[in-house]
mmCIF file of C-alpha atoms in Angstrom:
data_model
loop_
_atom_site.group_PDB
_atom_site.id
_atom_site.type_symbol
_atom_site.label_atom_id
_atom_site.label_comp_id
_atom_site.label_asym_id
_atom_site.label_seq_id
_atom_site.Cartn_x
_atom_site.Cartn_y
_atom_site.Cartn_z
ATOM 1 C CA MET A 654 -117.786 7.803 21.421
ATOM 2 C CA PHE A 655 -114.470 7.838 21.053
ATOM 3 C CA TRP A 656 -113.864 7.091 24.489
ATOM 4 C CA LEU A 657 -116.611 4.101 24.410
ATOM 5 C CA THR A 658 -113.915 2.470 22.059
ATOM 6 C CA TRP A 659 -110.930 3.656 23.857
ATOM 7 C CA ARG A 660 -112.592 2.878 27.464
ATOM 8 C CA GLN A 661 -113.354 -1.083 25.466
ATOM 9 C CA HIS A 662 -110.056 -1.818 23.650
ATOM 10 C CA ARG A 663 -107.272 0.189 25.096
ATOM 11 C CA THR A 664 -106.323 -2.964 26.593
ATOM 12 C CA GLN A 665 -105.375 -4.394 22.817
ATOM 13 C CA LEU A 666 -104.281 -1.455 21.899
ATOM 14 C CA LEU A 667 -101.449 -0.694 24.582
ATOM 15 C CA VAL A 668 -100.117 -4.425 24.548
ATOM 16 C CA THR A 669 -99.753 -3.820 20.512
ATOM 17 C CA LEU A 670 -98.056 -0.458 21.875
ATOM 18 C CA GLY A 671 -95.786 -2.567 23.761
ATOM 19 C CA PHE A 672 -94.778 -5.344 22.244
ATOM 20 C CA LEU A 673 -93.996 -2.583 18.887
ATOM 21 C CA ALA A 674 -92.005 -0.521 21.503
ATOM 22 C CA VAL A 675 -90.166 -4.100 22.455
ATOM 23 C CA LEU A 676 -89.324 -5.130 18.906
ATOM 24 C CA GLY A 677 -88.095 -1.624 18.287
ATOM 25 C CA GLY A 678 -86.144 -1.516 21.191
ATOM 26 C CA ILE A 679 -84.520 -4.736 19.714
ATOM 27 C CA LEU A 680 -83.534 -3.444 16.639
ATOM 28 C CA LEU A 681 -82.444 -0.384 18.532
ATOM 29 C CA LEU A 682 -79.723 -2.107 19.883
ATOM 30 C CA SER A 683 -78.683 -4.239 17.270
ATOM 31 C CA GLY A 684 -78.302 -0.926 15.148
ATOM 32 C CA GLN A 685 -76.108 0.209 17.853
ATOM 33 C CA ALA A 686 -74.064 -2.177 17.392
ATOM 34 C CA ALA A 687 -73.553 -1.799 13.650
ATOM 35 C CA ILE A 688 -72.961 1.227 13.892
ATOM 36 C CA ASP A 689 -70.087 0.537 16.575
ATOM 37 C CA ALA A 690 -68.918 -1.487 14.049
ATOM 38 C CA ALA A 691 -68.797 0.833 11.320
ATOM 39 C CA ASN A 692 -67.359 3.616 13.018
ATOM 40 C CA GLY A 693 -64.372 0.820 14.509
ATOM 41 C CA ARG A 694 -64.047 -0.031 10.940
ATOM 42 C CA THR A 695 -62.997 3.783 10.125
ATOM 43 C CA SER A 696 -60.886 3.834 12.901
ATOM 44 C CA MET A 697 -59.323 0.780 12.406
ATOM 45 C CA TYR A 698 -60.087 -1.256 9.542
ATOM 46 C CA CYS A 699 -60.075 1.325 7.181
ATOM 47 C CA HIS A 700 -56.647 3.117 7.526
ATOM 48 C CA GLY A 701 -53.553 0.078 7.728
ATOM 49 C CA GLY A 702 -53.187 -1.031 11.605
ATOM 50 C CA GLY A 703 -56.104 -3.223 12.069
ATOM 51 C CA ILE A 704 -58.020 -6.495 10.351
ATOM 52 C CA PRO A 705 -58.640 -6.051 6.584
ATOM 53 C CA CYS A 706 -62.714 -4.584 6.031
ATOM 54 C CA ARG A 707 -64.001 -7.549 4.060
ATOM 55 C CA GLU A 708 -63.741 -9.313 7.841
ATOM 56 C CA TYR A 709 -65.600 -6.609 9.167
ATOM 57 C CA ASP A 710 -68.055 -7.557 6.820
ATOM 58 C CA ALA A 711 -68.118 -10.477 7.740
ATOM 59 C CA GLY A 712 -68.330 -9.716 11.337
ATOM 60 C CA LEU A 713 -71.233 -6.984 10.246
ATOM 61 C CA GLU A 714 -73.242 -9.740 8.208
ATOM 62 C CA ASP A 715 -73.365 -12.198 12.125
ATOM 63 C CA LEU A 716 -74.414 -9.196 13.450
ATOM 64 C CA TYR A 717 -77.055 -9.761 11.032
ATOM 65 C CA GLN A 718 -77.931 -13.271 11.032
ATOM 66 C CA ARG A 719 -77.920 -13.484 14.926
ATOM 67 C CA ILE A 720 -81.504 -10.936 14.887
ATOM 68 C CA TYR A 721 -82.357 -12.571 11.362
ATOM 69 C CA PRO A 722 -84.896 -14.876 13.408
ATOM 70 C CA LEU A 723 -86.863 -12.128 14.979
ATOM 71 C CA VAL A 724 -86.333 -10.827 11.104
ATOM 72 C CA VAL A 725 -88.312 -13.278 9.303
ATOM 73 C CA MET A 726 -91.638 -13.085 11.818
ATOM 74 C CA VAL A 727 -92.432 -9.371 11.376
ATOM 75 C CA PRO A 728 -94.528 -9.948 8.619
ATOM 76 C CA PHE A 729 -96.439 -11.937 10.745
ATOM 77 C CA ILE A 730 -97.110 -8.778 12.690
ATOM 78 C CA PRO A 731 -99.940 -7.574 11.556
ATOM 79 C CA LEU A 732 -101.931 -10.471 12.572
ATOM 80 C CA LEU A 733 -102.036 -8.401 16.251
ATOM 81 C CA ALA A 734 -104.430 -6.038 14.567
ATOM 82 C CA GLY A 735 -106.215 -8.567 13.209
ATOM 83 C CA VAL A 736 -106.032 -11.239 16.165
ATOM 84 C CA PHE A 737 -106.923 -8.653 19.133
ATOM 85 C CA TRP A 738 -108.351 -5.742 17.273
ATOM 86 C CA GLY A 739 -110.719 -7.043 14.287
ATOM 87 C CA ALA A 740 -111.972 -10.460 15.056
ATOM 88 C CA PRO A 741 -112.874 -9.316 18.838
ATOM 89 C CA LEU A 742 -114.922 -6.497 17.482
ATOM 90 C CA LEU A 743 -117.790 -7.155 16.834
ATOM 91 C CA ALA A 744 -118.160 -10.986 17.540
ATOM 92 C CA ARG A 745 -118.087 -10.544 21.179
ATOM 93 C CA GLU A 746 -120.467 -7.632 20.400
ATOM 94 C CA TYR A 747 -123.170 -11.220 19.440
ATOM 95 C CA GLU A 748 -121.510 -13.574 21.808
ATOM 96 C CA ARG A 749 -122.216 -10.739 24.711
ATOM 97 C CA ASN A 750 -125.801 -9.514 22.900
ATOM 98 C CA THR A 751 -124.718 -6.484 24.329
ATOM 99 C CA HIS A 752 -125.311 -5.384 20.222
ATOM 100 C CA GLN A 753 -129.202 -5.088 21.260
ATOM 101 C CA LEU A 754 -128.616 -2.274 24.012
ATOM 102 C CA ALA A 755 -125.381 -0.803 21.645
ATOM 103 C CA TRP A 756 -127.564 -0.619 18.706
ATOM 104 C CA THR A 757 -130.488 0.658 20.163
ATOM 105 C CA GLN A 758 -129.703 3.521 22.105
ATOM 106 C CA SER A 759 -129.518 7.446 20.797
ATOM 107 C CA VAL A 760 -126.114 6.490 18.570
ATOM 108 C CA SER A 761 -126.973 4.917 15.135
ATOM 109 C CA ARG A 762 -125.277 2.193 14.210
ATOM 110 C CA GLY A 763 -123.715 3.318 11.518
ATOM 111 C CA ARG A 764 -122.681 6.051 13.452
ATOM 112 C CA TRP A 765 -121.216 2.924 16.492
ATOM 113 C CA LEU A 766 -119.436 1.284 13.844
ATOM 114 C CA GLY A 767 -117.912 4.149 11.885
ATOM 115 C CA VAL A 768 -116.485 5.483 15.073
ATOM 116 C CA LYS A 769 -114.997 2.258 16.252
ATOM 117 C CA PHE A 770 -114.010 1.277 12.343
ATOM 118 C CA GLY A 771 -111.982 4.976 12.213
ATOM 119 C CA VAL A 772 -110.550 5.011 15.024
ATOM 120 C CA LEU A 773 -109.267 0.885 15.303
ATOM 121 C CA ALA A 774 -108.508 1.215 11.258
ATOM 122 C CA GLY A 775 -106.332 4.499 11.634
ATOM 123 C CA CYS A 776 -104.374 2.585 14.610
ATOM 124 C CA ALA A 777 -103.435 0.118 12.245
ATOM 125 C CA VAL A 778 -102.620 2.044 9.905
ATOM 126 C CA LEU A 779 -100.402 4.688 12.045
ATOM 127 C CA ALA A 780 -98.752 0.898 13.656
ATOM 128 C CA GLY A 781 -98.200 0.026 10.419
ATOM 129 C CA LEU A 782 -95.898 2.863 8.968
ATOM 130 C CA ALA A 783 -94.160 2.596 12.418
ATOM 131 C CA SER A 784 -93.115 -0.786 12.229
ATOM 132 C CA GLY A 785 -92.359 -0.051 8.781
ATOM 133 C CA GLN A 786 -89.616 2.409 9.429
ATOM 134 C CA MET A 787 -88.282 0.979 12.163
ATOM 135 C CA PHE A 788 -87.632 -1.756 10.261
ATOM 136 C CA GLY A 789 -86.544 -0.046 7.638
ATOM 137 C CA GLY A 790 -83.979 2.061 9.431
ATOM 138 C CA TRP A 791 -82.718 -1.180 11.289
ATOM 139 C CA LEU A 792 -81.836 -2.790 7.100
ATOM 140 C CA GLU A 793 -79.987 0.781 6.833
ATOM 141 C CA MET A 794 -77.961 -0.308 9.316
ATOM 142 C CA PHE A 795 -76.741 -3.210 6.832
ATOM 143 C CA PRO A 796 -74.929 -3.162 3.370
ATOM 144 C CA GLY A 797 -77.466 -4.627 0.465
ATOM 145 C CA LYS A 798 -79.876 -5.388 2.982
ATOM 146 C CA ALA A 799 -83.025 -2.292 2.563
ATOM 147 C CA GLU A 800 -85.172 -1.896 -0.556
ATOM 148 C CA SER A 801 -83.655 -4.815 -1.957
ATOM 149 C CA PHE A 802 -85.213 -7.942 -2.983
ATOM 150 C CA ALA A 803 -83.365 -10.320 -1.462
ATOM 151 C CA GLU A 804 -84.900 -11.249 0.966
ATOM 152 C CA THR A 805 -88.612 -11.294 -0.519
ATOM 153 C CA SER A 806 -89.752 -12.737 3.209
ATOM 154 C CA TYR A 807 -90.374 -9.443 4.621
ATOM 155 C CA PHE A 808 -90.525 -7.264 1.523
ATOM 156 C CA GLY A 809 -94.282 -6.845 3.288
ATOM 157 C CA ALA A 810 -92.590 -5.417 6.019
ATOM 158 C CA VAL A 811 -90.810 -2.076 5.006
ATOM 159 C CA GLY A 812 -92.006 1.328 2.616
ATOM 160 C CA VAL A 813 -95.552 1.724 2.560
ATOM 161 C CA ALA A 814 -97.165 -2.115 2.758
ATOM 162 C CA PRO A 815 -97.085 -2.446 6.131
ATOM 163 C CA ALA A 816 -99.672 -0.350 6.413
ATOM 164 C CA ALA A 817 -102.076 -1.897 4.096
ATOM 165 C CA TRP A 818 -101.080 -5.591 6.002
ATOM 166 C CA TRP A 819 -102.027 -3.719 9.153
ATOM 167 C CA LEU A 820 -105.039 -2.361 7.158
ATOM 168 C CA PHE A 821 -105.933 -5.385 6.006
ATOM 169 C CA ALA A 822 -105.911 -7.981 8.275
ATOM 170 C CA PHE A 823 -107.975 -5.629 11.261
ATOM 171 C CA VAL A 824 -110.550 -5.161 9.171
ATOM 172 C CA LEU A 825 -110.390 -8.818 7.514
ATOM 173 C CA GLY A 826 -110.984 -10.332 11.334
ATOM 174 C CA ALA A 827 -114.232 -7.836 11.846
ATOM 175 C CA ALA A 828 -115.577 -9.068 8.115
ATOM 176 C CA ALA A 829 -114.551 -13.203 9.693
ATOM 177 C CA GLY A 830 -116.410 -11.664 13.014
ATOM 178 C CA ALA A 831 -119.362 -9.823 11.366
ATOM 179 C CA LEU A 832 -119.746 -12.977 9.420
ATOM 180 C CA VAL A 833 -119.421 -15.994 12.317
ATOM 181 C CA ARG A 834 -120.614 -14.186 15.200
ATOM 182 C CA LYS A 835 -117.742 -16.103 17.325
ATOM 183 C CA THR A 836 -114.773 -14.737 18.513
ATOM 184 C CA LEU A 837 -112.273 -17.862 18.302
ATOM 185 C CA PRO A 838 -113.861 -19.115 14.811
ATOM 186 C CA ALA A 839 -113.506 -15.290 13.897
ATOM 187 C CA ILE A 840 -109.429 -15.392 15.070
ATOM 188 C CA ALA A 841 -108.995 -19.001 13.052
ATOM 189 C CA ILE A 842 -110.697 -17.608 9.834
ATOM 190 C CA THR A 843 -108.519 -14.771 10.374
ATOM 191 C CA VAL A 844 -105.209 -16.442 10.552
ATOM 192 C CA ALA A 845 -106.317 -18.619 8.120
ATOM 193 C CA VAL A 846 -106.732 -16.093 5.424
ATOM 194 C CA PHE A 847 -104.497 -14.233 6.841
ATOM 195 C CA LEU A 848 -101.906 -16.698 5.529
ATOM 196 C CA ALA A 849 -103.363 -17.300 2.153
ATOM 197 C CA ALA A 850 -103.225 -13.897 1.718
ATOM 198 C CA SER A 851 -99.199 -13.863 2.526
ATOM 199 C CA ILE A 852 -98.497 -16.711 0.088
ATOM 200 C CA ALA A 853 -100.271 -15.716 -2.700
ATOM 201 C CA LEU A 854 -99.098 -12.411 -2.481
ATOM 202 C CA LEU A 855 -95.669 -13.671 -2.187
ATOM 203 C CA LEU A 856 -95.822 -16.064 -5.572
ATOM 204 C CA MET A 857 -97.252 -13.346 -7.340
ATOM 205 C CA ARG A 858 -94.726 -10.480 -6.109
ATOM 206 C CA PRO A 859 -92.656 -11.469 -9.191
ATOM 207 C CA HIS A 860 -95.588 -11.251 -11.776
ATOM 208 C CA TYR A 861 -96.133 -6.801 -10.902
ATOM 209 C CA ALA A 862 -94.421 -6.085 -13.544
ATOM 210 C CA GLU A 863 -93.216 -7.822 -17.502
ATOM 211 C CA PRO A 864 -89.456 -9.034 -15.699
ATOM 212 C CA VAL A 865 -85.763 -8.407 -17.406
ATOM 213 C CA ARG A 866 -84.668 -11.151 -18.977
ATOM 214 C CA THR A 867 -80.295 -11.176 -19.029
ATOM 215 C CA THR A 868 -77.787 -13.820 -20.649
ATOM 216 C CA GLY A 869 -74.263 -13.778 -18.752
ATOM 217 C CA PRO A 870 -73.517 -12.241 -15.725
ATOM 218 C CA ASP A 871 -75.128 -9.127 -14.628
ATOM 219 C CA ALA A 872 -74.004 -6.923 -12.231
ATOM 220 C CA ALA A 873 -77.755 -5.644 -11.690
ATOM 221 C CA THR A 874 -79.846 -9.069 -10.547
ATOM 222 C CA VAL A 875 -77.500 -8.344 -7.047
ATOM 223 C CA GLY A 876 -80.270 -8.235 -4.742
ATOM 224 C CA ALA A 877 -82.862 -8.753 -7.341
ATOM 225 C CA LEU A 878 -86.246 -10.531 -7.586
ATOM 226 C CA ILE A 879 -85.138 -13.423 -9.151
ATOM 227 C CA VAL A 880 -88.063 -15.225 -11.372
ATOM 228 C CA LYS A 881 -86.552 -17.506 -13.388
ATOM 229 C CA VAL A 882 -82.572 -19.246 -14.295
ATOM 230 C CA GLY A 883 -81.631 -21.669 -16.748
ATOM 231 C CA ARG A 884 -79.335 -22.102 -19.355
ATOM 232 C CA VAL A 885 -80.020 -21.461 -23.655
ATOM 233 C CA ALA A 886 -77.979 -24.835 -25.341
ATOM 234 C CA PRO A 887 -76.479 -23.305 -28.966
ATOM 235 C CA ASP A 888 -79.020 -24.989 -30.519
ATOM 236 C CA GLY A 889 -81.553 -22.287 -28.272
ATOM 237 C CA ARG A 890 -83.567 -24.509 -26.695
ATOM 238 C CA GLU A 891 -84.024 -23.167 -23.141
ATOM 239 C CA MET A 892 -82.883 -25.523 -20.185
ATOM 240 C CA ASN A 893 -84.275 -25.542 -16.440
ATOM 241 C CA SER A 894 -82.166 -26.683 -14.860
ATOM 242 C CA LEU A 895 -78.052 -25.320 -14.203
ATOM 243 C CA ASP A 896 -77.001 -28.893 -14.490
ATOM 244 C CA GLU A 897 -78.175 -30.814 -17.495
ATOM 245 C CA VAL A 898 -75.034 -29.925 -19.498
ATOM 246 C CA PRO A 899 -74.517 -33.199 -21.397
ATOM 247 C CA GLY A 900 -70.735 -34.580 -21.208
ATOM 248 C CA CYS A 901 -69.516 -31.672 -18.873
ATOM 249 C CA PRO A 902 -69.173 -33.036 -14.855
ATOM 250 C CA ARG A 903 -71.030 -32.033 -12.421
ATOM 251 C CA GLY A 904 -69.298 -30.205 -9.215
ATOM 252 C CA LEU A 905 -65.915 -27.756 -9.894
ATOM 253 C CA GLY A 906 -65.256 -26.919 -13.084
ATOM 254 C CA LYS A 907 -68.968 -27.580 -14.511
ATOM 255 C CA ASN A 908 -69.821 -24.209 -15.807
ATOM 256 C CA ALA A 909 -66.361 -23.403 -17.408
ATOM 257 C CA CYS A 910 -66.846 -26.564 -19.372
ATOM 258 C CA ALA A 911 -70.539 -25.458 -20.053
ATOM 259 C CA GLU A 912 -69.480 -22.526 -21.362
ATOM 260 C CA ALA A 913 -67.261 -23.771 -23.724
ATOM 261 C CA ALA A 914 -69.273 -26.391 -25.278
ATOM 262 C CA GLY A 915 -71.599 -22.680 -26.292
ATOM 263 C CA TYR A 916 -74.320 -22.734 -23.257
ATOM 264 C CA ARG A 917 -75.083 -19.794 -21.534
ATOM 265 C CA ASP A 918 -76.412 -19.080 -18.401
ATOM 266 C CA PHE A 919 -79.899 -16.560 -18.572
ATOM 267 C CA THR A 920 -81.634 -14.656 -14.864
ATOM 268 C CA VAL A 921 -85.008 -13.554 -15.887
ATOM 269 C CA TYR A 922 -85.865 -10.553 -13.147
ATOM 270 C CA GLN A 923 -86.745 -7.885 -10.802
ATOM 271 C CA PRO A 924 -84.584 -5.128 -10.959
ATOM 272 C CA VAL A 925 -84.056 -3.365 -7.755
ATOM 273 C CA GLY A 926 -85.853 -0.047 -8.567
ATOM 274 C CA ARG A 927 -89.142 -1.450 -9.029
ATOM 275 C CA PHE A 928 -88.882 -1.998 -5.283
ATOM 276 C CA TRP A 929 -91.261 1.415 -4.419
ATOM 277 C CA ARG A 930 -93.753 0.553 -7.861
ATOM 278 C CA PHE A 931 -94.162 -2.235 -6.587
ATOM 279 C CA GLN A 932 -94.746 -1.370 -2.121
ATOM 280 C CA TRP A 933 -97.485 0.396 -4.115
ATOM 281 C CA THR A 934 -98.628 -2.442 -5.625
ATOM 282 C CA GLU A 935 -99.019 -4.405 -3.189
ATOM 283 C CA ALA A 936 -100.542 -1.626 -1.220
ATOM 284 C CA GLY A 937 -103.410 -1.223 -4.194
ATOM 285 C CA ILE A 938 -104.228 -5.184 -4.210
ATOM 286 C CA LEU A 939 -104.669 -5.437 0.008
ATOM 287 C CA LEU A 940 -105.890 -2.195 0.299
ATOM 288 C CA ALA A 941 -108.485 -2.985 -2.546
ATOM 289 C CA ALA A 942 -109.609 -6.453 -0.560
ATOM 290 C CA THR A 943 -109.749 -4.554 2.370
ATOM 291 C CA ALA A 944 -112.187 -2.145 0.854
ATOM 292 C CA VAL A 945 -114.202 -5.726 -0.680
ATOM 293 C CA LEU A 946 -113.764 -7.189 3.865
ATOM 294 C CA GLY A 947 -114.711 -3.927 4.335
ATOM 295 C CA GLY A 948 -117.895 -3.935 2.751
ATOM 296 C CA ILE A 949 -119.112 -6.748 4.328
ATOM 297 C CA ALA A 950 -118.620 -6.385 7.141
ATOM 298 C CA VAL A 951 -120.339 -3.214 7.019
ATOM 299 C CA GLY A 952 -122.740 -4.736 5.342
ATOM 300 C CA GLY A 953 -123.681 -7.370 7.081
ATOM 301 C CA THR A 954 -123.884 -5.782 10.744
ATOM 302 C CA VAL A 955 -125.960 -2.184 9.665
ATOM 303 C CA ARG A 956 -128.783 -4.460 7.864
ATOM 304 C CA ARG A 957 -131.438 -5.168 10.357
ATOM 305 C CA ARG A 958 -131.460 -8.798 11.021
ATOM 306 C CA ARG A 959 -133.584 -10.765 12.478
ATOM 307 C CA GLY A 960 -133.043 -11.062 16.434
ATOM 308 C CA ASP A 961 -130.955 -7.784 16.615
ATOM 309 C CA GLY A 962 -133.415 -5.466 17.310
ATOM 310 C CA GLY A 963 -136.045 -2.724 16.123
ATOM 311 C CA GLY A 964 -134.619 0.593 17.442
ATOM 312 C CA PRO A 965 -135.242 2.273 20.406
ATOM 313 C CA GLY A 966 -138.939 1.774 20.574
ATOM 314 C CA ALA A 967 -138.825 -1.752 20.032
ATOM 315 C CA GLN A 968 -135.242 -1.796 22.911
ATOM 316 C CA SER A 969 -137.439 0.876 25.117
ATOM 317 C CA SER A 970 -141.245 -1.204 24.778
ATOM 318 C CA CYS A 971 -139.090 -4.423 25.912
ATOM 319 C CA SER A 972 -137.661 -2.782 28.729
ATOM 320 C CA SER A 973 -140.836 -1.707 29.884
ATOM 321 C CA GLY A 974 -142.601 -4.640 28.935
ATOM 322 C CA ARG A 975 -140.208 -6.493 31.703
ATOM 323 C CA TYR A 976 -140.519 -3.672 34.624
ATOM 324 C CA ARG A 977 -144.430 -4.408 34.313
ATOM 325 C CA SER A 978 -144.298 -8.259 34.618
ATOM 326 C CA ASN A 979 -141.848 -7.088 37.543
ATOM 327 C CA GLN A 980 -144.284 -5.143 39.316
ATOM 328 C CA TRP A 981 -147.442 -7.610 38.834
#
């Protein structure tokens, strides 16, 4: 079964491996450029003979922004496992009617599904961990980017969350294939549900824990996940908009005028120190959803259905019947 699984899915696995290798190469090259810039800063900029360090920081930010269009796509890479691994896993068997042969041999349906699910799920987890490590290592080259909530769009692409996202996408695709039994509709369902789940968790993430509220400037908000900002009027009334200050002009000098009038800014946020707590929380949510989807996929496949074949005896009797009719 392990050899059969490799033979049937080696193309998808190798293409995904190649994609990750290309992505890793791009991140490695840009990371090496950041290291070279850092070495230049140490040898020239910070020893009194060159450009001030703030200009080096601006250059490093420019380097980060050049690769940023690729970076924002990283959270959607797990769709590879859902679209190319999971969706065809069962849907293709039903489309080609090969399930009637595969599930009427000496290998039971449960073992067939268990081995395929186990191998591909394990590969999905390893791919997710590798992707998270590559991306996280790249972010460490840029000050303030790693282990930060500043870029919520790729929170699920670093740490342990990518492994959960890859596994979720794979099992989602398999469940969709088991339900609709057609590859293209299963792929469409996988993409739609994955995007919906990404948006849902993006909205839920600020509420994984009770946020912290602070009034006035607070250095702890740097890199934090901002939940809400606003102003408190002198009478204690909370204003959601920072522009609503009666008697103060908009634009330059607005904040100083508001402070002089007794208004105080407030920020509700999730501290950076909760980064790993939120990583494990998101991974737990995804694993729970994966377990439900896995139950749907396995239950819909292992359960005997009319037309799926009734076991080795049924297959052999059909074969012998066709053989006798051919003779006659």
